[in-house]
Amino acid sequence: MIHHGARRAARSLDALRRGWPVRITAAGGPALDLLAIESSDDLSLADFSADAPDILLSGERAVTLKLTNQRAAANPGPVRICAPASSHAAAFAIADPALDLAHPMKGPFTSAPTGNDPAAAAAMTLARHAGLLPAFFVRTASDDAAETAETQCDADDIAALLDSRRLAIAARARLPVSASEQAEIVAFRTPEEASDHVALIIGQRDATPPVVRLHSECLTGDVLGSLKCDCGPQLHAALHAMADAPWGVLLYLRQEGRGIGLVNKLRAYALQDQGYDTVDANLRLGFPVEARDFSIAGQMLERLNIREIRLMTNNPEKVARIEKEGVTVLERIPLALPTNKYNEQYLATKRDKTGHQL
């Protein structure tokens, strides 16, 4: 049974992607009417507000725009800036840091931190799960019928949506692959999300703990052969290592760009071309450095009746995260691969800023 609040939050996610207004309510703060800047246009903006509306930005983006003092910058929360743009294009230039070089002149702005406003914080979470920039046209909600948002949810509904995701095995089939002709693919589905996660079981299952790789989807690396990351080579090396072991399981998690989505990952690439590393690029976009949800991997292993694993990763944090989901990691297996001139800085950032043991 899906929680009613989770249904409301799912409808709000859909509305944001479509460029429709959403109202978020929360105990302890005013309700907010929101229109995602990325998915809206001048027409929907005019419908949303007759005057230039305020803009709600993530705390991280506010830091890059110098809208916070040093104390607030250490722990930034969402910031509301007052009537800064009269057109969608002008607002988008404020929202997207990848456009800063093309549109360097911004402000001065009149801004106000939202403090611990739960509705503003919930808006940032919704944006990330919708795959959108965390930036909104915003107005304080009123009872005026003409200003009623298309959908409405509560901040607690968003938490219910994330907590209620229950994966189920939807289909499975034999799938010979280049690393091993003895392989089976298992697809997992949850009612709350459109993306299906998959597991590829390599070899014949026996009583020994399998070699497991948690691999986050990377279209650019896995499919297109990008040299900017090591995802594609890691994927194929892991499959061949599993083929050499008694058996193994690749969990292919549909969490592109460490959980920020494909479009935002490409925006991060544009920021890297401007000189920022992967960590700084994510923060400038208004996202956490690590936004993936490893509870999905824990559920997949549970459905496969796997409780003990040998985890193939260079990231000790990944060991800790999957153990929090009730999985015992008996061994961490490193995955060492050569670098190239395009991904040397990327791998150095993983080593120096996110604790990867390379």
CSV table of C-alpha atoms in Angstrom, one decimal:
chain,number,residue,atom,x,y,z
A,1,MET,CA,0.0,0.0,0.0
A,2,ILE,CA,1.4,3.4,-1.0
A,3,HIS,CA,1.1,6.1,1.6
A,4,HIS,CA,-1.3,8.9,0.5
A,5,GLY,CA,1.4,11.5,1.3
A,6,ALA,CA,3.8,9.7,-1.0
A,7,ARG,CA,1.2,9.9,-3.8
A,8,ARG,CA,0.9,13.6,-3.3
A,9,ALA,CA,4.6,14.1,-3.4
A,10,ALA,CA,4.9,11.9,-6.6
A,11,ARG,CA,2.2,14.1,-8.3
A,12,SER,CA,4.2,17.2,-7.2
A,13,LEU,CA,7.3,15.8,-8.8
A,14,ASP,CA,5.5,15.3,-12.0
A,15,ALA,CA,4.0,18.8,-11.9
A,16,LEU,CA,7.4,20.3,-11.4
A,17,ARG,CA,8.8,18.5,-14.4
A,18,ARG,CA,5.9,19.7,-16.5
A,19,GLY,CA,6.3,23.3,-15.5
A,20,TRP,CA,3.2,23.5,-13.3
A,21,PRO,CA,2.9,25.3,-10.0
A,22,VAL,CA,3.2,23.3,-6.8
A,23,ARG,CA,2.3,24.3,-3.3
A,24,ILE,CA,4.3,23.0,-0.4
A,25,THR,CA,3.0,23.2,3.2
A,26,ALA,CA,4.9,22.5,6.4
A,27,ALA,CA,4.3,22.8,10.1
A,28,GLY,CA,6.2,25.8,11.6
A,29,GLY,CA,6.3,27.9,8.4
A,30,PRO,CA,4.3,29.5,5.7
A,31,ALA,CA,3.1,27.5,2.7
A,32,LEU,CA,5.0,28.3,-0.5
A,33,ASP,CA,3.8,28.3,-4.1
A,34,LEU,CA,6.6,27.2,-6.4
A,35,LEU,CA,7.3,27.1,-10.1
A,36,ALA,CA,10.5,25.4,-11.2
A,37,ILE,CA,12.6,27.9,-13.2
A,38,GLU,CA,14.1,25.2,-15.4
A,39,SER,CA,10.8,23.7,-16.6
A,40,SER,CA,8.8,26.9,-16.9
A,41,ASP,CA,8.7,29.6,-19.6
A,42,ASP,CA,7.5,33.2,-19.9
A,43,LEU,CA,3.9,32.1,-20.4
A,44,SER,CA,3.8,30.0,-17.3
A,45,LEU,CA,5.6,32.7,-15.4
A,46,ALA,CA,2.9,35.2,-16.4
A,47,ASP,CA,0.2,32.8,-15.2
A,48,PHE,CA,2.1,32.3,-12.0
A,49,SER,CA,2.5,36.0,-11.1
A,50,ALA,CA,1.5,39.3,-12.7
A,51,ASP,CA,4.6,40.9,-11.1
A,52,ALA,CA,8.2,39.8,-11.0
A,53,PRO,CA,8.2,37.1,-8.4
A,54,ASP,CA,10.8,36.2,-5.8
A,55,ILE,CA,13.3,33.4,-6.5
A,56,LEU,CA,14.1,30.6,-4.1
A,57,LEU,CA,17.7,29.3,-4.5
A,58,SER,CA,19.7,26.6,-2.8
A,59,GLY,CA,22.1,27.7,-0.1
A,60,GLU,CA,25.0,26.5,-2.2
A,61,ARG,CA,24.0,28.7,-5.2
A,62,ALA,CA,23.4,31.6,-2.9
A,63,VAL,CA,27.0,31.3,-1.6
A,64,THR,CA,28.4,31.5,-5.2
A,65,LEU,CA,26.3,34.7,-5.7
A,66,LYS,CA,27.7,36.2,-2.5
A,67,LEU,CA,24.2,36.3,-0.9
A,68,THR,CA,25.2,34.9,2.5
A,69,ASN,CA,27.7,36.0,5.2
A,70,GLN,CA,30.6,33.8,6.2
A,71,ARG,CA,28.7,32.2,9.1
A,72,ALA,CA,25.7,31.2,6.9
A,73,ALA,CA,28.1,30.0,4.1
A,74,ALA,CA,29.4,27.4,6.4
A,75,ASN,CA,26.0,25.7,6.6
A,76,PRO,CA,24.0,27.2,3.8
A,77,GLY,CA,20.2,26.9,3.6
A,78,PRO,CA,17.8,28.1,0.9
A,79,VAL,CA,17.8,31.8,0.2
A,80,ARG,CA,15.0,33.9,-1.2
A,81,ILE,CA,15.8,36.9,-3.3
A,82,CYS,CA,13.3,39.6,-4.0
A,83,ALA,CA,11.9,40.2,-7.5
A,84,PRO,CA,15.3,39.8,-9.2
A,85,ALA,CA,14.1,39.0,-12.8
A,86,SER,CA,11.2,40.0,-15.0
A,87,SER,CA,11.7,37.3,-17.6
A,88,HIS,CA,12.3,33.6,-17.6
A,89,ALA,CA,15.7,34.0,-19.4
A,90,ALA,CA,17.0,36.4,-16.7
A,91,ALA,CA,15.9,34.0,-14.0
A,92,PHE,CA,17.5,31.1,-15.6
A,93,ALA,CA,20.8,33.0,-15.8
A,94,ILE,CA,20.6,33.5,-12.1
A,95,ALA,CA,19.7,29.8,-11.4
A,96,ASP,CA,22.3,28.0,-13.6
A,97,PRO,CA,25.9,28.5,-12.6
A,98,ALA,CA,27.1,27.1,-15.9
A,99,LEU,CA,25.9,30.3,-17.5
A,100,ASP,CA,27.9,32.6,-15.1
A,101,LEU,CA,30.7,33.2,-17.7
A,102,ALA,CA,28.1,34.1,-20.3
A,103,HIS,CA,26.1,36.3,-17.9
A,104,PRO,CA,28.6,37.6,-15.3
A,105,MET,CA,26.7,40.7,-14.2
A,106,LYS,CA,24.1,39.8,-11.6
A,107,GLY,CA,22.6,41.8,-8.8
A,108,PRO,CA,22.7,43.6,-6.6
A,109,PHE,CA,20.0,41.5,-4.9
A,110,THR,CA,17.9,42.0,-1.8
A,111,SER,CA,17.9,38.6,-0.2
A,112,ALA,CA,16.8,36.8,3.0
A,113,PRO,CA,17.8,33.4,4.3
A,114,THR,CA,14.9,31.0,4.9
A,115,GLY,CA,16.4,29.7,8.1
A,116,ASN,CA,14.9,26.4,9.1
A,117,ASP,CA,11.8,26.8,6.9
A,118,PRO,CA,10.8,23.2,6.2
A,119,ALA,CA,8.9,24.1,3.0
A,120,ALA,CA,11.9,25.7,1.4
A,121,ALA,CA,14.1,22.8,2.4
A,122,ALA,CA,11.5,20.3,1.0
A,123,ALA,CA,11.5,22.3,-2.3
A,124,MET,CA,15.2,21.6,-2.7
A,125,THR,CA,14.7,17.9,-2.1
A,126,LEU,CA,11.9,17.8,-4.7
A,127,ALA,CA,14.0,19.6,-7.3
A,128,ARG,CA,16.8,17.0,-6.9
A,129,HIS,CA,14.5,14.1,-7.3
A,130,ALA,CA,12.8,15.7,-10.3
A,131,GLY,CA,16.2,16.1,-11.9
A,132,LEU,CA,15.9,19.9,-12.0
A,133,LEU,CA,18.0,22.8,-10.9
A,134,PRO,CA,17.2,23.7,-7.3
A,135,ALA,CA,15.8,27.1,-8.2
A,136,PHE,CA,12.1,28.3,-8.2
A,137,PHE,CA,9.9,31.2,-8.7
A,138,VAL,CA,8.3,31.5,-5.4
A,139,ARG,CA,5.4,33.3,-3.6
A,140,THR,CA,4.0,32.9,-0.2
A,141,ALA,CA,0.8,31.0,-0.7
A,142,SER,CA,-2.5,32.8,-0.2
A,143,ASP,CA,-6.2,31.6,-0.1
A,144,ASP,CA,-6.9,33.4,-3.3
A,145,ALA,CA,-8.6,30.9,-5.6
A,146,ALA,CA,-6.8,32.4,-8.6
A,147,GLU,CA,-3.5,31.5,-7.1
A,148,THR,CA,-4.3,27.9,-6.3
A,149,ALA,CA,-1.4,25.6,-7.3
A,150,GLU,CA,-1.9,22.6,-9.6
A,151,THR,CA,-0.8,20.2,-6.9
A,152,GLN,CA,-0.1,20.4,-3.2
A,153,CYS,CA,2.0,18.3,-0.8
A,154,ASP,CA,3.4,18.6,2.6
A,155,ALA,CA,7.1,18.5,3.6
A,156,ASP,CA,6.3,15.2,5.4
A,157,ASP,CA,4.8,13.8,2.2
A,158,ILE,CA,8.2,14.0,0.5
A,159,ALA,CA,9.8,12.1,3.3
A,160,ALA,CA,7.0,9.5,3.0
A,161,LEU,CA,7.7,9.2,-0.7
A,162,LEU,CA,11.4,8.4,-0.1
A,163,ASP,CA,10.7,6.1,2.8
A,164,SER,CA,7.9,4.2,1.1
A,165,ARG,CA,9.8,3.1,-2.0
A,166,ARG,CA,9.6,-0.7,-2.0
A,167,LEU,CA,11.4,-2.6,-4.8
A,168,ALA,CA,9.9,-5.7,-6.3
A,169,ILE,CA,11.4,-8.1,-8.8
A,170,ALA,CA,9.5,-7.3,-12.1
A,171,ALA,CA,11.2,-9.7,-14.5
A,172,ARG,CA,14.3,-11.9,-14.9
A,173,ALA,CA,15.9,-13.7,-17.8
A,174,ARG,CA,19.1,-15.4,-18.9
A,175,LEU,CA,21.4,-12.9,-20.5
A,176,PRO,CA,24.8,-14.1,-21.9
A,177,VAL,CA,27.3,-11.2,-21.9
A,178,SER,CA,30.8,-10.9,-23.2
A,179,ALA,CA,32.3,-11.3,-19.7
A,180,SER,CA,30.3,-14.5,-19.1
A,181,GLU,CA,27.9,-16.6,-21.0
A,182,GLN,CA,26.4,-17.8,-17.7
A,183,ALA,CA,24.5,-14.7,-16.6
A,184,GLU,CA,21.0,-13.7,-15.5
A,185,ILE,CA,19.5,-10.2,-15.5
A,186,VAL,CA,16.9,-9.3,-12.9
A,187,ALA,CA,14.8,-6.1,-13.2
A,188,PHE,CA,13.5,-4.3,-10.1
A,189,ARG,CA,10.6,-1.8,-10.1
A,190,THR,CA,9.0,0.5,-7.6
A,191,PRO,CA,5.7,2.3,-8.1
A,192,GLU,CA,7.1,5.7,-7.0
A,193,GLU,CA,9.8,6.0,-9.7
A,194,ALA,CA,10.0,5.5,-13.5
A,195,SER,CA,13.5,4.2,-13.6
A,196,ASP,CA,14.0,0.4,-13.2
A,197,HIS,CA,17.1,-0.8,-11.5
A,198,VAL,CA,18.7,-4.1,-12.6
A,199,ALA,CA,21.0,-6.8,-11.2
A,200,LEU,CA,23.3,-8.9,-13.4
A,201,ILE,CA,24.1,-12.2,-11.7
A,202,ILE,CA,27.4,-13.7,-13.1
A,203,GLY,CA,28.2,-17.4,-12.7
A,204,GLN,CA,26.5,-20.1,-10.7
A,205,ARG,CA,25.3,-19.2,-7.3
A,206,ASP,CA,26.8,-21.2,-4.5
A,207,ALA,CA,27.3,-20.9,-0.7
A,208,THR,CA,30.2,-18.5,-0.9
A,209,PRO,CA,29.6,-14.7,-0.6
A,210,PRO,CA,29.4,-13.1,-4.1
A,211,VAL,CA,31.6,-10.4,-5.4
A,212,VAL,CA,29.3,-7.4,-5.6
A,213,ARG,CA,29.7,-4.1,-7.5
A,214,LEU,CA,27.3,-1.2,-6.9
A,215,HIS,CA,27.5,0.6,-10.2
A,216,SER,CA,25.7,3.9,-10.7
A,217,GLU,CA,24.3,4.5,-14.2
A,218,CYS,CA,26.7,6.6,-16.4
A,219,LEU,CA,25.4,7.1,-19.9
A,220,THR,CA,28.4,9.0,-21.0
A,221,GLY,CA,30.9,6.5,-19.6
A,222,ASP,CA,29.1,3.2,-19.9
A,223,VAL,CA,27.6,3.7,-23.3
A,224,LEU,CA,29.4,6.5,-25.1
A,225,GLY,CA,32.9,5.7,-23.9
A,226,SER,CA,33.6,9.1,-22.2
A,227,LEU,CA,37.2,9.6,-21.2
A,228,LYS,CA,36.2,12.1,-18.5
A,229,CYS,CA,35.5,9.4,-15.9
A,230,ASP,CA,36.4,5.8,-15.2
A,231,CYS,CA,32.9,4.4,-15.1
A,232,GLY,CA,32.9,2.4,-18.3
A,233,PRO,CA,36.3,0.7,-17.7
A,234,GLN,CA,35.2,0.0,-14.1
A,235,LEU,CA,32.0,-1.6,-15.2
A,236,HIS,CA,33.7,-4.0,-17.6
A,237,ALA,CA,36.6,-4.8,-15.3
A,238,ALA,CA,34.1,-5.6,-12.5
A,239,LEU,CA,32.1,-8.0,-14.8
A,240,HIS,CA,35.3,-9.9,-15.8
A,241,ALA,CA,36.4,-10.1,-12.1
A,242,MET,CA,33.1,-11.6,-11.3
A,243,ALA,CA,33.5,-14.1,-14.1
A,244,ASP,CA,36.8,-15.2,-12.6
A,245,ALA,CA,35.2,-15.6,-9.1
A,246,PRO,CA,32.8,-18.3,-8.2
A,247,TRP,CA,30.0,-15.9,-8.8
A,248,GLY,CA,29.1,-12.2,-8.6
A,249,VAL,CA,26.3,-9.6,-8.7
A,250,LEU,CA,26.4,-6.3,-10.5
A,251,LEU,CA,23.8,-3.9,-9.1
A,252,TYR,CA,23.2,-1.3,-11.8
A,253,LEU,CA,21.6,1.7,-10.0
A,254,ARG,CA,19.7,4.3,-12.0
A,255,GLN,CA,21.3,7.2,-10.2
A,256,GLU,CA,23.2,9.1,-12.9
A,257,GLY,CA,25.7,11.7,-11.8
A,258,ARG,CA,25.9,10.6,-8.2
A,259,GLY,CA,22.1,11.1,-7.9
A,260,ILE,CA,21.7,14.5,-9.5
A,261,GLY,CA,20.6,13.2,-12.9
A,262,LEU,CA,21.9,13.3,-16.5
A,263,VAL,CA,21.1,16.9,-17.3
A,264,ASN,CA,22.6,18.3,-14.1
A,265,LYS,CA,25.7,16.0,-14.6
A,266,LEU,CA,26.2,17.6,-18.0
A,267,ARG,CA,25.9,21.0,-16.4
A,268,ALA,CA,28.6,19.9,-13.9
A,269,TYR,CA,30.8,18.9,-16.9
A,270,ALA,CA,30.4,22.5,-18.3
A,271,LEU,CA,31.5,23.8,-14.9
A,272,GLN,CA,34.5,21.5,-15.0
A,273,ASP,CA,35.5,23.0,-18.4
A,274,GLN,CA,35.5,26.4,-16.5
A,275,GLY,CA,38.0,25.0,-14.0
A,276,TYR,CA,36.0,23.5,-11.2
A,277,ASP,CA,36.5,20.0,-10.0
A,278,THR,CA,33.6,17.5,-9.7
A,279,VAL,CA,32.9,18.3,-6.0
A,280,ASP,CA,32.9,22.0,-6.5
A,281,ALA,CA,30.7,21.7,-9.6
A,282,ASN,CA,28.0,19.8,-7.7
A,283,LEU,CA,28.1,22.3,-4.9
A,284,ARG,CA,27.8,25.3,-7.3
A,285,LEU,CA,24.8,23.7,-8.9
A,286,GLY,CA,23.2,23.5,-5.5
A,287,PHE,CA,23.5,19.7,-4.9
A,288,PRO,CA,25.3,17.6,-2.3
A,289,VAL,CA,28.5,16.0,-3.3
A,290,GLU,CA,26.9,12.5,-2.8
A,291,ALA,CA,23.1,12.3,-3.5
A,292,ARG,CA,22.8,8.6,-4.2
A,293,ASP,CA,20.4,6.4,-2.2
A,294,PHE,CA,22.1,3.1,-1.2
A,295,SER,CA,18.9,1.8,0.4
A,296,ILE,CA,17.9,0.8,-3.1
A,297,ALA,CA,21.0,-1.4,-3.3
A,298,GLY,CA,20.2,-2.9,0.1
A,299,GLN,CA,16.7,-3.8,-1.0
A,300,MET,CA,17.9,-5.4,-4.2
A,301,LEU,CA,20.3,-7.6,-2.3
A,302,GLU,CA,17.5,-8.5,0.2
A,303,ARG,CA,15.2,-9.5,-2.7
A,304,LEU,CA,18.0,-11.7,-4.0
A,305,ASN,CA,18.4,-13.2,-0.5
A,306,ILE,CA,22.0,-12.0,-0.3
A,307,ARG,CA,23.2,-11.0,3.2
A,308,GLU,CA,27.0,-11.2,3.0
A,309,ILE,CA,29.1,-9.8,0.1
A,310,ARG,CA,32.6,-9.1,-1.0
A,311,LEU,CA,32.2,-5.5,-2.2
A,312,MET,CA,34.3,-4.3,-5.2
A,313,THR,CA,34.9,-0.6,-4.6
A,314,ASN,CA,37.6,2.0,-4.0
A,315,ASN,CA,35.3,4.0,-1.8
A,316,PRO,CA,35.3,3.1,1.9
A,317,GLU,CA,32.2,5.3,2.4
A,318,LYS,CA,30.3,3.0,0.1
A,319,VAL,CA,31.1,0.1,2.4
A,320,ALA,CA,29.7,2.0,5.4
A,321,ARG,CA,26.6,3.0,3.5
A,322,ILE,CA,25.7,-0.5,2.3
A,323,GLU,CA,26.4,-1.9,5.8
A,324,LYS,CA,23.8,0.6,7.2
A,325,GLU,CA,21.3,-1.3,5.0
A,326,GLY,CA,21.9,-4.5,6.9
A,327,VAL,CA,24.4,-6.1,4.5
A,328,THR,CA,27.6,-7.6,5.9
A,329,VAL,CA,30.7,-6.6,3.9
A,330,LEU,CA,33.2,-9.4,4.5
A,331,GLU,CA,35.9,-7.8,2.2
A,332,ARG,CA,36.5,-4.7,0.2
A,333,ILE,CA,38.1,-5.5,-3.1
A,334,PRO,CA,39.9,-2.6,-4.8
A,335,LEU,CA,39.4,-1.9,-8.5
A,336,ALA,CA,42.5,-0.3,-9.9
A,337,LEU,CA,42.6,1.0,-13.5
A,338,PRO,CA,44.9,3.2,-15.5
A,339,THR,CA,44.2,6.9,-15.9
A,340,ASN,CA,44.2,9.1,-19.0
A,341,LYS,CA,44.8,12.8,-19.5
A,342,TYR,CA,41.1,13.5,-19.4
A,343,ASN,CA,40.2,11.8,-16.1
A,344,GLU,CA,43.4,12.4,-14.1
A,345,GLN,CA,42.0,15.4,-12.2
A,346,TYR,CA,38.6,13.6,-11.7
A,347,LEU,CA,40.4,10.7,-10.1
A,348,ALA,CA,42.6,13.0,-8.0
A,349,THR,CA,39.5,14.7,-6.7
A,350,LYS,CA,37.9,11.4,-5.8
A,351,ARG,CA,41.1,10.6,-3.9
A,352,ASP,CA,41.6,13.9,-2.2
A,353,LYS,CA,38.0,15.1,-1.5
A,354,THR,CA,35.8,12.0,-1.3
A,355,GLY,CA,38.2,9.5,0.3
A,356,HIS,CA,38.6,7.0,-2.5
A,357,GLN,CA,41.5,4.7,-2.0
A,358,LEU,CA,43.1,4.7,-5.4
